[in-house]
XYZ file of C-alpha atoms in Angstrom:
734
model
C -73.563 -36.428 -13.389
C -70.093 -35.301 -14.336
C -67.659 -36.091 -11.514
C -64.590 -34.774 -13.341
C -62.852 -31.683 -11.981
C -63.838 -28.657 -14.037
C -62.629 -25.111 -14.263
C -65.242 -24.096 -11.684
C -64.598 -26.831 -9.154
C -60.915 -27.632 -9.666
C -58.939 -26.971 -6.495
C -56.508 -24.133 -6.929
C -53.216 -25.620 -5.826
C -50.427 -23.409 -4.528
C -46.971 -23.594 -5.964
C -45.224 -25.499 -3.201
C -42.140 -27.579 -3.194
C -43.062 -30.874 -1.558
C -39.697 -31.232 0.066
C -39.119 -34.280 2.215
C -35.884 -34.469 4.197
C -36.094 -38.265 4.507
C -36.483 -38.615 0.745
C -33.589 -36.204 0.217
C -31.380 -38.392 2.417
C -32.438 -41.629 0.766
C -32.042 -40.153 -2.695
C -28.511 -38.950 -2.037
C -27.031 -41.698 0.121
C -23.831 -41.912 -1.874
C -23.313 -38.165 -1.646
C -23.776 -38.256 2.137
C -21.381 -41.193 2.508
C -18.806 -39.398 0.385
C -19.095 -36.186 2.407
C -18.815 -38.073 5.716
C -15.725 -39.900 4.458
C -14.109 -36.673 3.265
C -14.931 -34.962 6.575
C -13.447 -37.836 8.574
C -10.293 -37.761 6.473
C -9.899 -34.024 6.940
C -10.434 -34.491 10.680
C -7.677 -37.083 10.796
C -5.315 -34.758 8.889
C -6.113 -31.990 11.328
C -5.329 -34.355 14.216
C -1.946 -35.261 12.716
C -0.960 -31.631 12.136
C -2.230 -30.187 15.440
C 0.416 -29.549 18.171
C 0.186 -31.375 21.494
C -1.534 -29.351 24.217
C -0.901 -29.881 27.957
C -2.924 -28.611 30.906
C -1.706 -28.017 34.476
C -4.363 -27.688 37.205
C -4.540 -26.239 40.715
C -7.233 -25.710 43.317
C -7.614 -22.748 45.725
C -9.847 -22.271 48.743
C -10.948 -18.660 49.226
C -12.148 -18.011 52.821
C -13.850 -14.917 54.226
C -12.748 -14.522 57.876
C -14.154 -11.123 58.848
C -16.120 -8.471 57.024
C -14.364 -5.241 56.200
C -15.057 -2.004 58.054
C -18.234 -0.220 56.989
C -21.258 1.700 58.142
C -24.160 0.141 59.998
C -25.815 -2.568 57.932
C -22.850 -2.885 55.558
C -21.289 -5.791 57.454
C -24.315 -8.006 56.910
C -24.387 -7.123 53.222
C -20.682 -7.951 52.765
C -21.111 -11.215 54.642
C -23.780 -12.224 52.166
C -21.610 -11.420 49.123
C -19.868 -14.252 47.306
C -16.129 -13.429 47.026
C -15.619 -15.984 44.249
C -17.744 -13.891 41.887
C -15.110 -11.159 41.962
C -11.930 -13.115 42.537
C -12.504 -15.567 39.685
C -12.112 -12.511 37.439
C -9.412 -10.903 39.597
C -7.013 -13.831 39.148
C -6.986 -13.270 35.368
C -6.665 -9.495 35.663
C -3.557 -7.729 34.283
C -2.617 -6.607 37.830
C -2.185 -10.152 39.174
C -0.662 -11.521 35.956
C 1.833 -8.663 35.746
C 2.837 -9.328 39.355
C 3.293 -13.038 38.528
C 5.473 -12.249 35.494
C 7.733 -9.836 37.435
C 8.081 -11.883 40.624
C 8.895 -15.148 38.821
C 10.827 -13.843 35.760
C 8.364 -15.360 33.299
C 9.574 -13.029 30.553
C 12.634 -15.239 30.184
C 10.330 -18.187 29.385
C 7.418 -16.543 27.560
C 9.098 -13.490 26.049
C 8.017 -9.833 26.175
C 4.340 -10.726 25.607
C 4.238 -12.872 28.737
C 1.157 -11.232 30.313
C -1.024 -11.811 27.234
C 0.230 -15.395 26.866
C -0.569 -16.109 30.517
C -4.042 -14.577 30.177
C -4.769 -16.563 27.007
C -3.932 -19.957 28.524
C -5.412 -19.410 32.009
C -8.983 -20.420 32.919
C -10.653 -20.015 36.330
C -13.893 -21.799 37.223
C -15.924 -22.325 40.350
C -15.636 -25.872 41.632
C -18.916 -27.816 41.634
C -17.842 -29.505 44.891
C -17.794 -26.421 47.133
C -18.790 -22.756 47.053
C -15.363 -21.694 48.443
C -13.134 -23.460 45.895
C -11.723 -22.202 42.595
C -10.237 -24.502 39.957
C -7.352 -22.984 37.958
C -6.070 -24.455 34.691
C -3.301 -23.331 32.357
C -2.878 -24.877 28.915
C 0.188 -24.769 26.718
C 2.535 -26.819 24.576
C 5.064 -27.610 27.347
C 3.888 -29.486 30.423
C 6.547 -28.033 32.758
C 6.128 -24.458 31.571
C 2.407 -24.808 32.266
C 3.208 -25.866 35.833
C 5.635 -22.981 36.308
C 3.202 -20.341 35.046
C 0.333 -21.652 37.165
C 2.546 -21.650 40.285
C 3.453 -18.035 39.588
C -0.160 -17.011 39.145
C -1.277 -18.684 42.401
C 1.546 -17.049 44.377
C 0.880 -13.635 42.859
C -2.822 -13.864 43.638
C -2.242 -14.748 47.302
C 0.284 -11.901 47.616
C -2.011 -9.394 45.952
C -4.933 -10.447 48.172
C -2.907 -9.867 51.342
C -1.391 -6.538 50.288
C -4.547 -5.047 48.856
C -6.652 -5.860 51.915
C -4.042 -4.541 54.348
C -3.676 -1.293 52.448
C -7.446 -1.009 52.222
C -7.793 -1.349 56.019
C -5.110 1.252 56.702
C -6.686 3.651 54.244
C -10.101 3.074 55.815
C -8.627 3.794 59.268
C -7.138 7.077 58.047
C -10.375 8.179 56.438
C -12.444 7.338 59.523
C -10.030 9.281 61.779
C -10.255 12.330 59.552
C -14.029 12.084 59.502
C -14.123 11.855 63.313
C -12.002 15.002 63.721
C -14.097 16.962 61.242
C -17.323 15.942 62.956
C -15.979 16.930 66.373
C -15.060 20.406 65.142
C -18.419 20.793 63.497
C -20.227 19.706 66.681
C -18.365 22.254 68.812
C -19.239 25.074 66.415
C -22.919 24.094 66.375
C -23.164 23.902 70.171
C -21.554 27.373 70.517
C -24.054 28.776 68.014
C -26.928 27.244 70.003
C -25.704 28.742 73.288
C -25.512 32.222 71.746
C -29.023 31.824 70.412
C -30.414 30.942 73.884
C -28.850 33.994 75.474
C -30.517 36.394 73.025
C -33.859 34.611 72.554
C -37.125 35.876 74.176
C -38.366 32.358 74.843
C -38.826 31.028 78.386
C -36.472 28.099 79.112
C -37.189 25.188 81.388
C -34.053 23.076 81.189
C -33.655 22.231 77.492
C -37.305 22.963 76.720
C -38.387 26.419 75.404
C -41.864 27.904 75.654
C -43.686 30.928 74.128
C -45.430 32.904 76.976
C -47.523 34.897 74.510
C -48.805 31.678 72.955
C -49.899 30.487 76.401
C -51.677 33.801 77.118
C -53.305 33.625 73.707
C -54.756 30.248 74.581
C -56.205 31.551 77.881
C -57.757 34.592 76.201
C -59.289 32.418 73.524
C -60.821 30.145 76.172
C -62.400 33.167 77.958
C -63.663 34.603 74.655
C -65.296 31.323 73.817
C -67.010 31.223 77.230
C -68.407 34.776 76.855
C -69.571 34.092 73.302
C -71.397 30.952 74.421
C -73.048 32.826 77.342
C -74.134 35.725 75.102
C -75.482 33.315 72.513
C -77.553 31.528 75.188
C -79.096 34.781 76.556
C -79.810 36.158 73.106
C -81.544 32.946 72.147
C -83.788 33.274 75.261
C -84.697 36.844 74.333
C -85.459 35.853 70.764
C -87.594 32.912 71.891
C -89.711 35.003 74.342
C -90.100 37.823 71.828
C -91.195 35.322 69.201
C -93.857 33.958 71.575
C -95.109 37.462 72.351
C -95.211 38.394 68.651
C -97.200 35.299 67.850
C -99.706 36.055 70.659
C -99.042 32.930 72.692
C -100.797 32.547 76.062
C -99.330 34.394 79.000
C -99.312 31.166 81.005
C -96.997 29.458 78.518
C -94.649 32.449 78.414
C -94.490 32.680 82.198
C -93.941 28.919 82.421
C -90.990 29.171 80.099
C -89.584 32.179 81.998
C -90.114 30.272 85.264
C -88.050 27.401 83.969
C -85.347 29.804 82.772
C -85.399 31.556 86.152
C -84.950 28.269 87.960
C -81.960 27.449 85.818
C -80.570 30.950 86.328
C -81.120 30.726 90.051
C -79.215 27.480 90.242
C -76.392 29.004 88.241
C -76.185 32.027 90.584
C -76.466 30.277 93.957
C -72.821 30.973 94.707
C -73.252 34.741 94.233
C -73.050 36.813 97.486
C -75.235 39.761 96.299
C -77.970 40.394 93.700
C -80.248 43.208 92.602
C -83.910 43.686 93.552
C -85.054 42.559 90.165
C -83.029 39.437 90.370
C -84.562 38.624 93.763
C -88.161 39.511 93.019
C -88.553 38.333 89.423
C -88.460 34.637 90.241
C -91.002 35.114 93.081
C -93.306 37.207 90.886
C -93.142 34.643 88.152
C -93.911 31.836 90.566
C -96.825 33.874 92.085
C -98.356 34.551 88.695
C -98.104 30.920 87.661
C -99.691 29.625 90.879
C -102.545 32.154 90.720
C -103.415 30.990 87.228
C -103.170 27.374 88.289
C -104.748 27.393 91.839
C -106.616 30.669 92.107
C -105.897 33.854 94.133
C -107.155 32.512 97.469
C -105.128 29.288 97.551
C -102.874 28.854 100.612
C -99.823 28.241 98.495
C -100.424 31.500 96.589
C -100.706 33.400 99.890
C -97.461 31.835 101.092
C -95.669 33.059 97.964
C -97.146 36.549 98.339
C -95.878 36.646 101.933
C -92.382 35.784 100.741
C -92.588 38.558 98.127
C -93.570 41.123 100.772
C -90.762 40.071 103.073
C -88.233 40.155 100.252
C -89.413 43.587 99.097
C -89.232 44.943 102.652
C -85.737 43.667 103.077
C -84.551 45.016 99.742
C -86.209 48.412 100.201
C -84.655 48.762 103.620
C -81.250 47.872 102.252
C -81.692 50.286 99.380
C -82.773 53.084 101.712
C -79.622 52.745 103.713
C -77.429 53.052 100.667
C -79.400 55.747 98.800
C -78.423 59.462 98.991
C -81.884 60.717 98.111
C -85.147 59.078 98.886
C -86.500 57.237 95.995
C -89.910 57.863 94.652
C -92.088 54.781 94.528
C -92.908 53.912 90.978
C -95.674 52.029 89.485
C -95.134 48.264 89.470
C -93.855 47.223 85.929
C -94.946 44.214 83.978
C -92.922 41.115 84.837
C -92.286 40.209 81.200
C -91.009 43.671 80.332
C -88.719 43.694 83.351
C -87.327 40.294 82.508
C -86.686 41.138 78.851
C -84.964 44.423 79.789
C -82.730 42.622 82.277
C -81.656 40.089 79.690
C -80.837 42.797 77.146
C -78.656 44.592 79.692
C -76.862 41.301 80.282
C -76.170 40.907 76.545
C -74.822 44.431 76.326
C -72.443 43.761 79.178
C -71.196 40.605 77.572
C -70.558 42.470 74.288
C -68.330 44.952 76.100
C -66.372 42.154 77.740
C -65.960 40.400 74.388
C -64.668 43.607 72.791
C -62.046 43.944 75.513
C -60.887 40.338 75.114
C -60.671 40.768 71.329
C -58.278 43.658 71.709
C -56.222 41.614 74.150
C -56.185 38.631 71.750
C -54.954 40.731 68.825
C -52.080 42.144 70.848
C -50.959 38.775 72.196
C -51.251 37.138 68.777
C -48.779 39.626 67.276
C -46.299 38.964 70.091
C -46.708 35.177 69.756
C -45.948 35.274 66.039
C -42.717 37.141 66.710
C -41.591 34.364 69.055
C -42.565 31.611 66.556
C -39.471 32.433 64.451
C -37.288 31.859 67.501
C -39.095 28.558 68.201
C -38.344 27.296 64.674
C -34.725 28.384 64.958
C -34.422 26.580 68.288
C -35.893 23.360 66.846
C -33.602 23.450 63.768
C -30.468 23.982 65.844
C -31.428 21.213 68.255
C -32.086 18.647 65.504
C -28.858 19.560 63.691
C -26.823 19.027 66.861
C -28.531 15.678 67.493
C -27.752 14.459 63.960
C -24.134 15.502 64.249
C -23.814 13.733 67.600
C -25.328 10.529 66.170
C -22.956 10.545 63.201
C -20.001 11.320 65.458
C -20.817 8.390 67.758
C -21.148 6.022 64.748
C -17.792 7.085 63.326
C -16.196 6.767 66.750
C -17.479 3.180 67.058
C -16.118 2.309 63.593
C -12.788 3.834 64.501
C -12.539 1.573 67.531
C -13.443 -1.429 65.316
C -10.786 -0.408 62.805
C -8.140 -0.284 65.501
C -8.977 -3.843 66.478
C -9.024 -5.245 62.874
C -6.213 -3.322 61.184
C -3.880 -6.318 61.314
C -6.498 -8.910 60.281
C -7.461 -9.634 56.636
C -11.063 -10.274 55.648
C -10.185 -12.757 52.861
C -7.377 -15.187 52.403
C -6.620 -17.953 49.889
C -4.900 -21.260 50.519
C -3.849 -23.861 47.935
C -5.637 -27.196 48.267
C -4.017 -28.851 45.252
C -0.699 -27.441 44.091
C -0.022 -27.157 40.338
C 1.544 -30.275 38.840
C 3.156 -31.066 35.466
C 0.709 -30.638 32.621
C -1.222 -33.609 31.292
C -2.031 -34.079 27.628
C -5.506 -32.793 26.731
C -5.345 -32.271 22.959
C -5.492 -33.261 20.209
C -7.687 -36.374 20.414
C -8.007 -38.439 17.267
C -11.528 -39.611 18.090
C -12.753 -36.049 18.574
C -11.037 -34.751 15.448
C -12.333 -37.553 13.244
C -15.824 -37.387 14.786
C -15.996 -33.649 14.288
C -14.833 -34.024 10.696
C -17.493 -36.667 10.033
C -20.206 -34.495 11.582
C -19.149 -31.482 9.526
C -19.003 -33.658 6.404
C -22.485 -34.989 7.126
C -23.813 -31.461 7.582
C -22.199 -30.400 4.319
C -23.736 -33.411 2.561
C -27.132 -32.596 4.017
C -26.840 -29.005 2.858
C -25.891 -30.090 -0.658
C -28.726 -32.640 -0.730
C -31.233 -30.051 0.407
C -30.044 -27.592 -2.240
C -30.322 -30.277 -4.923
C -33.802 -31.242 -3.780
C -35.005 -27.651 -3.558
C -33.722 -26.900 -7.044
C -35.323 -30.088 -8.414
C -38.416 -29.276 -10.475
C -39.564 -32.872 -10.854
C -42.496 -34.603 -9.201
C -41.909 -37.200 -6.543
C -45.247 -38.993 -6.683
C -48.418 -39.069 -8.828
C -50.292 -37.234 -6.080
C -47.878 -34.315 -6.448
C -48.993 -33.869 -10.051
C -52.663 -34.079 -9.115
C -52.268 -31.500 -6.332
C -50.284 -29.191 -8.580
C -52.515 -29.250 -11.634
C -55.845 -30.003 -9.990
C -56.513 -33.069 -12.178
C -55.907 -36.787 -11.567
C -53.118 -38.869 -13.037
C -55.182 -41.389 -15.008
C -52.381 -43.459 -16.518
C -48.722 -44.420 -16.522
C -47.429 -45.670 -19.870
C -44.124 -47.565 -19.635
C -41.448 -46.992 -22.252
C -41.035 -49.758 -24.817
C -38.496 -50.559 -27.517
C -39.613 -49.491 -31.021
C -37.287 -51.991 -32.694
C -38.649 -54.817 -30.579
C -42.235 -53.856 -31.312
C -41.406 -53.628 -35.004
C -40.125 -57.219 -34.920
C -43.220 -58.442 -33.097
C -45.778 -56.624 -35.264
C -47.478 -58.701 -37.963
C -49.423 -56.032 -39.832
C -46.928 -53.626 -41.368
C -49.733 -51.246 -42.433
C -50.016 -49.981 -38.844
C -47.124 -48.381 -36.960
C -45.561 -50.769 -34.368
C -46.005 -48.144 -31.601
C -49.740 -48.892 -31.672
C -49.294 -51.775 -29.224
C -53.022 -51.941 -28.534
C -53.436 -53.102 -32.156
C -50.437 -55.400 -32.526
C -50.260 -56.901 -29.017
C -53.598 -56.343 -27.302
C -52.749 -58.784 -24.500
C -49.445 -57.204 -23.528
C -48.803 -55.165 -20.425
C -48.307 -52.066 -22.605
C -51.785 -52.450 -24.084
C -53.164 -52.946 -20.600
C -51.708 -49.571 -19.575
C -53.650 -47.872 -22.401
C -56.787 -49.759 -21.445
C -56.403 -48.402 -17.906
C -56.460 -44.907 -19.380
C -59.559 -45.787 -21.411
C -61.292 -47.200 -18.336
C -60.500 -44.100 -16.314
C -61.863 -41.844 -19.055
C -65.051 -43.838 -19.534
C -65.817 -44.063 -15.821
C -64.817 -40.500 -15.183
C -66.709 -38.886 -18.054
C -69.801 -41.088 -17.733
C -70.637 -40.214 -21.316
C -70.592 -36.452 -20.891
C -67.101 -35.814 -22.286
C -67.619 -36.723 -25.904
C -64.908 -34.633 -27.604
C -61.595 -35.224 -25.812
C -58.448 -33.362 -26.780
C -55.082 -35.095 -26.322
C -52.113 -32.741 -26.161
C -48.769 -32.384 -24.391
C -46.539 -29.621 -23.063
C -43.747 -30.140 -25.608
C -43.072 -32.134 -28.774
C -41.882 -35.745 -28.402
C -44.018 -36.316 -25.297
C -45.888 -39.101 -27.160
C -49.271 -37.378 -27.446
C -50.019 -38.734 -31.000
C -49.159 -42.300 -29.999
C -51.326 -41.886 -26.908
C -54.218 -40.498 -29.011
C -54.107 -43.414 -31.470
C -53.869 -46.102 -28.773
C -56.724 -44.555 -26.766
C -58.840 -44.390 -29.944
C -58.151 -48.077 -30.676
C -59.103 -49.162 -27.129
C -62.248 -47.039 -27.285
C -63.286 -48.572 -30.627
C -62.680 -52.119 -29.386
C -64.926 -51.402 -26.386
C -67.826 -50.941 -28.836
C -67.800 -47.154 -29.033
C -68.089 -45.472 -32.427
C -64.827 -43.595 -32.333
C -63.228 -40.910 -34.502
C -59.524 -40.078 -34.325
C -59.362 -36.408 -35.352
C -55.894 -35.117 -36.330
C -55.779 -31.336 -35.705
C -51.996 -30.948 -35.680
C -51.616 -28.864 -38.847
C -47.983 -28.099 -38.015
C -46.531 -31.605 -37.711
C -49.285 -34.148 -38.372
C -48.508 -37.724 -37.422
C -51.741 -39.728 -37.356
C -51.502 -40.555 -41.056
C -48.006 -42.038 -40.526
C -49.253 -44.189 -37.668
C -51.920 -45.766 -39.892
C -49.895 -45.587 -43.127
C -52.424 -43.306 -44.867
C -52.024 -40.515 -47.362
C -52.685 -37.052 -46.029
C -54.259 -35.712 -49.227
C -57.788 -35.187 -47.914
C -58.789 -33.895 -44.541
C -60.058 -30.938 -42.549
C -58.268 -28.367 -44.698
C -59.925 -29.884 -47.764
C -63.374 -29.369 -46.262
C -62.689 -25.787 -45.152
C -60.586 -24.486 -48.045
C -61.633 -26.683 -51.006
C -65.317 -27.307 -50.190
C -64.989 -31.093 -49.907
C -67.726 -32.989 -48.140
C -66.934 -34.225 -44.659
C -68.039 -37.872 -45.241
C -65.736 -38.016 -48.246
C -62.606 -37.139 -46.238
C -63.248 -39.440 -43.255
C -61.291 -42.683 -43.705
C -61.769 -46.120 -42.225
C -59.053 -47.839 -40.192
C -58.075 -51.488 -39.763
C -59.844 -51.372 -36.396
C -63.579 -51.885 -36.250
C -65.628 -48.836 -35.072
C -62.633 -46.539 -35.585
C -62.601 -43.828 -38.268
C -59.876 -41.310 -38.915
C -60.148 -37.676 -39.954
C -56.775 -36.352 -41.063
C -55.753 -32.706 -41.100
C -55.333 -32.701 -44.885
C -52.948 -30.717 -47.044
C -50.709 -28.176 -45.302
C -52.165 -24.675 -44.919
C -50.458 -21.339 -44.397
C -52.717 -20.146 -41.586
C -53.531 -23.076 -39.274
C -54.316 -20.799 -36.303
C -56.953 -18.890 -38.293
C -58.362 -22.136 -39.672
C -58.945 -23.480 -36.162
C -60.784 -20.267 -35.264
C -63.020 -20.411 -38.312
C -66.723 -21.081 -38.278
C -66.303 -24.085 -40.598
C -64.031 -25.820 -38.062
C -66.652 -25.422 -35.349
C -69.270 -26.840 -37.715
C -67.061 -29.891 -38.417
C -66.775 -30.549 -34.674
C -70.541 -30.276 -34.329
C -71.087 -32.793 -37.153
C -68.669 -35.406 -35.833
C -70.087 -34.920 -32.332
C -73.491 -36.013 -33.629
C -72.157 -38.964 -35.612
C -69.683 -40.570 -33.149
C -69.772 -41.629 -29.508
C -66.200 -40.542 -28.804
C -64.007 -38.062 -30.703
C -60.289 -38.132 -29.870
C -58.633 -34.894 -31.043
C -54.856 -35.003 -31.540
C -53.600 -31.416 -31.205
C -50.193 -29.683 -31.235
C -48.184 -29.192 -27.991
C -49.418 -26.419 -25.712
C -46.084 -24.654 -25.228
C -45.005 -24.895 -28.893
C -47.895 -23.044 -30.582
C -51.231 -21.533 -29.620
C -53.266 -24.079 -31.639
C -53.745 -26.409 -28.662
C -55.252 -23.614 -26.552
C -57.650 -22.718 -29.374
C -58.768 -26.344 -29.764
C -59.155 -26.758 -25.972
C -61.771 -24.001 -25.916
C -64.182 -26.083 -28.066
C -63.520 -29.544 -26.557
C -65.242 -31.132 -23.612
C -62.028 -32.061 -21.867
C -58.252 -32.158 -22.211
C -55.905 -35.082 -21.562
C -52.251 -34.116 -21.066
C -49.477 -36.505 -22.099
C -46.173 -35.718 -20.412
C -42.794 -37.221 -19.660
C -41.153 -37.069 -16.238
C -38.099 -34.839 -16.012
C -36.414 -32.481 -13.597
C -38.240 -29.575 -15.216
C -41.673 -31.196 -15.202
C -43.076 -28.940 -12.490
C -42.360 -25.556 -14.119
C -43.425 -26.979 -17.502
C -46.809 -28.105 -16.204
C -47.216 -24.781 -14.427
C -46.952 -22.972 -17.769
C -49.357 -25.459 -19.406
C -51.917 -24.910 -16.670
C -51.637 -21.134 -17.013
C -52.060 -21.253 -20.813
C -55.087 -23.535 -20.713
C -56.755 -21.634 -17.873
C -56.954 -18.560 -20.139
C -59.697 -20.217 -22.254
C -61.280 -22.092 -19.365
C -60.053 -25.478 -20.561
C -61.077 -28.487 -18.491
C -58.066 -30.721 -17.780
C -59.699 -34.054 -17.066
C -56.582 -36.173 -16.670
C -52.826 -36.532 -17.001
C -51.013 -39.501 -18.542
C -47.371 -39.932 -17.561
C -45.808 -41.280 -20.738
C -42.631 -43.250 -21.472
C -41.832 -44.266 -17.897
C -38.498 -46.040 -17.518
C -38.830 -48.047 -14.313
C -35.025 -48.347 -14.086
C -34.423 -44.584 -14.237
C -34.336 -42.064 -11.442
C -37.841 -40.856 -12.239
C -39.241 -44.344 -12.499
C -37.730 -45.259 -9.128
C -39.308 -42.177 -7.618
C -42.715 -43.489 -8.694
C -41.917 -47.053 -7.634
C -42.047 -50.190 -9.801
C -44.731 -50.003 -12.474
C -47.664 -52.299 -11.794
C -50.280 -53.515 -14.183
C -53.845 -54.471 -13.615
C -56.044 -52.370 -11.394
C -53.200 -50.245 -9.914
C -53.824 -47.116 -11.941
C -57.578 -47.322 -11.678
C -57.404 -47.653 -7.908
C -55.192 -44.566 -7.800
C -57.719 -42.674 -9.846
C -60.755 -43.805 -7.854
C -58.929 -42.841 -4.668
C -58.578 -39.341 -6.080
C -62.290 -39.288 -6.891
C -63.091 -40.305 -3.313
C -60.934 -37.506 -1.907
C -61.951 -34.667 -4.229
C -64.770 -32.359 -3.107
C -68.243 -32.964 -4.483
C -69.445 -30.816 -7.345
C -71.962 -28.166 -6.340
C-alpha cells in the first residue's frame, strides 16, 4: 500500500506565520540589548536635563457639625452625604484659588497667570487613614514658593467655607420667612371662602360635618320600596303556585294543605293586627274544617269543635257587620274557599302595586334634589382638604423657621488644619526611575522591531514548518560542501566531484544522500517507479541531487535510469563527462532507437538517458505522444527512473513532466523567501495534480542563520526518524 501523501489525501495547510515570541527574542538578543542600552542612556539624559521638582504637603480635617436647614427627611439625607466628595473638588475650583491669589498677593510671585499655575500644581486626595481627612499637595520648582501657595490655598478654603455657609443660612432664613407669610395669607383667604360657602349651601351642618337630607330620605324610600317589592313578590308567587296546582288538576286535599300552611304563616304574621275582615277570620277556619273532614270524617269530635268555632265566629262578625251597615245585607250563597282565597290574594297584590307606584314617584323627586346637593358636597370636601393641606405646609414652614433662628449663627461644616504646609521636599527627577523607564521603553521598542522582523521573515524555522506548509515530509537535509575540496579528493576525473556518493561513499555527505534514498524506498514501497526531481529556482542543486540519488539507488541493487529532461539547461552529461549528442530529442525528432541512445555509467546498475541535441520547442516535445511512449518503455525496463527536470518557477516544463510521473521530489535551499517561493511551487504543481512525495533541503550551512535555525546537522538515523515520525502522525489513507 502506498503510504505517501497524495493529491487526494494531502492535508491542505493554511498560510500561517508560525511566529514564536520566544524565538524572536532569542534570535534578536543583540538588538534587544542595544535598544535597552539606548533607552537607558536616553533616560539618563532626560534625568540630567529635567528641572528639580519640590512638593509641599498639608492635611485638613473636614467636620460636619450640624445639617443645614431643609424639609422633613432632608436632614437625614444630608447627614449621610460625604462632604469630602464635593470639597475635594471645591478646593481646586477657580473661586477658592482666586480668593487665595487676591488675599495673599500671589500675583507678585506667580505673575498674572497665578490662578492657572496654582490649579496646575495643586492635588487634593482623600486620606486612606480617615474618612474626614484631605491631603493637599502642591508641586513646583521652588520649595518655599510651594509652601507659600499651599498656605494661601488652605486659608482661602477655610474662609470660603465659613462665608458661604453663613450666607446660605441667612438666605435660607429669608426664604423661609417669605414662604411663611405667603402661606398665612393664602390660608386666611381659603378659610374666608369656606365660610361664605357654608352660609349659602343647602347642606345640613352638624359642627364641621355636612349632610344631604335628600340623600337620607332617598335611602329610607328605597328601603320601603324594597320591602313592598319583596312582599308583592311573595304573594304573587303563592297565587302562581296555587293556580298551577289547579291547572294541573292536583288533589283538593293537597291544595287545601298548602293553603292551610300559608294561612298559618299569614296568621302568625298578622297577630299584632287589631282588626280584620270576615274573610280573613273565616278562611283559616274553613280551610282547617275541610282538611279535618277529609282526614277524620264529618262526624269526628274535632271536626264538630271546628264547626262550632266557625258558627261562633260568623255570628260575631255578622252582628258586628249589622251594626255598621246602612242597609241590610242580603245573604249570599257560600263561595268556594279556594276562589275566595285567590281573590283575596289578588286584591292584596293590587294594593301593593299602588303603594309601590306612590313610593316610586317619591323616590324620583328626592333623587333629583339629592343630586343637586351632591355638587355642594364635593365643593365642601375640596375646600376642606385644601385648607388642611395649607395648614400642614404652614406648620412645617413655621417649625423650620424656628430651627433657622436657632442655627443661623452655627456652620454645618468647618475645616481645621492637622498638618500645616512645610517647605517643599524634592520629589523629581529620580535617576533610577528615569533610567528604568528608558530601559523599559527601549526594550519595548526592541521587541516591536523584533516582532516586525519576524513577521516579515518568509523563511522556515523548522523542518515541520515545511511539512505543514506543503503537505509533504522533509525527507533529507544535504549539507553544503566545498567543490574545490571534493575536486582534490576525487580520484576518478571522469565523474564530477559533486557526486560524493561515487567518490566518497563513506563520507557524511554520501550518508545524507543515502538517507534520502532510504526514505524514498520505504515511503514508496515500490509503487513510485518514475520519480521527478525538480526545484523552485535554478541553482538549488536539483541535478546534483538527481545524480546522487540515482547512484545510491543503483548501488542498492535497483536497475536505475537517470533521465535528463532539462532541455533548457541540461547538466547530467557534464556530471558524468558525456557527450550530449544522442538522447530523447534524437528519438523523437530523428527516429533513433531508444536502446541506442541510453548510455552506461561508471556505476553498476545505473544507465543514463540524456536530453540530446537542443530543440526549439521543448515544451511541445514534452507534451508529445512519443515522450509518453519513452516513459512507458523505460518504466518497463528499469526498477527506478529518476527524472531530472527544469525548475518549476523558471519554465512550465517541470509542471508538464510532473503530470506523467509517479511522484515529485523538491530540492530547495533555505532563505528568507523560502515560504512564498514554496507557496508558488505548490500552486503550480497542484494545477496538474502532481504528487509531492518529499522535500530535500539542499546546501545547508550549519554555521549560517538558517542552519542554526534547524540546529546542528546530524548524520545517521536522524533524518529517517524525522520522516517516520511524520508518517506516524499523518492520517491514514482511505
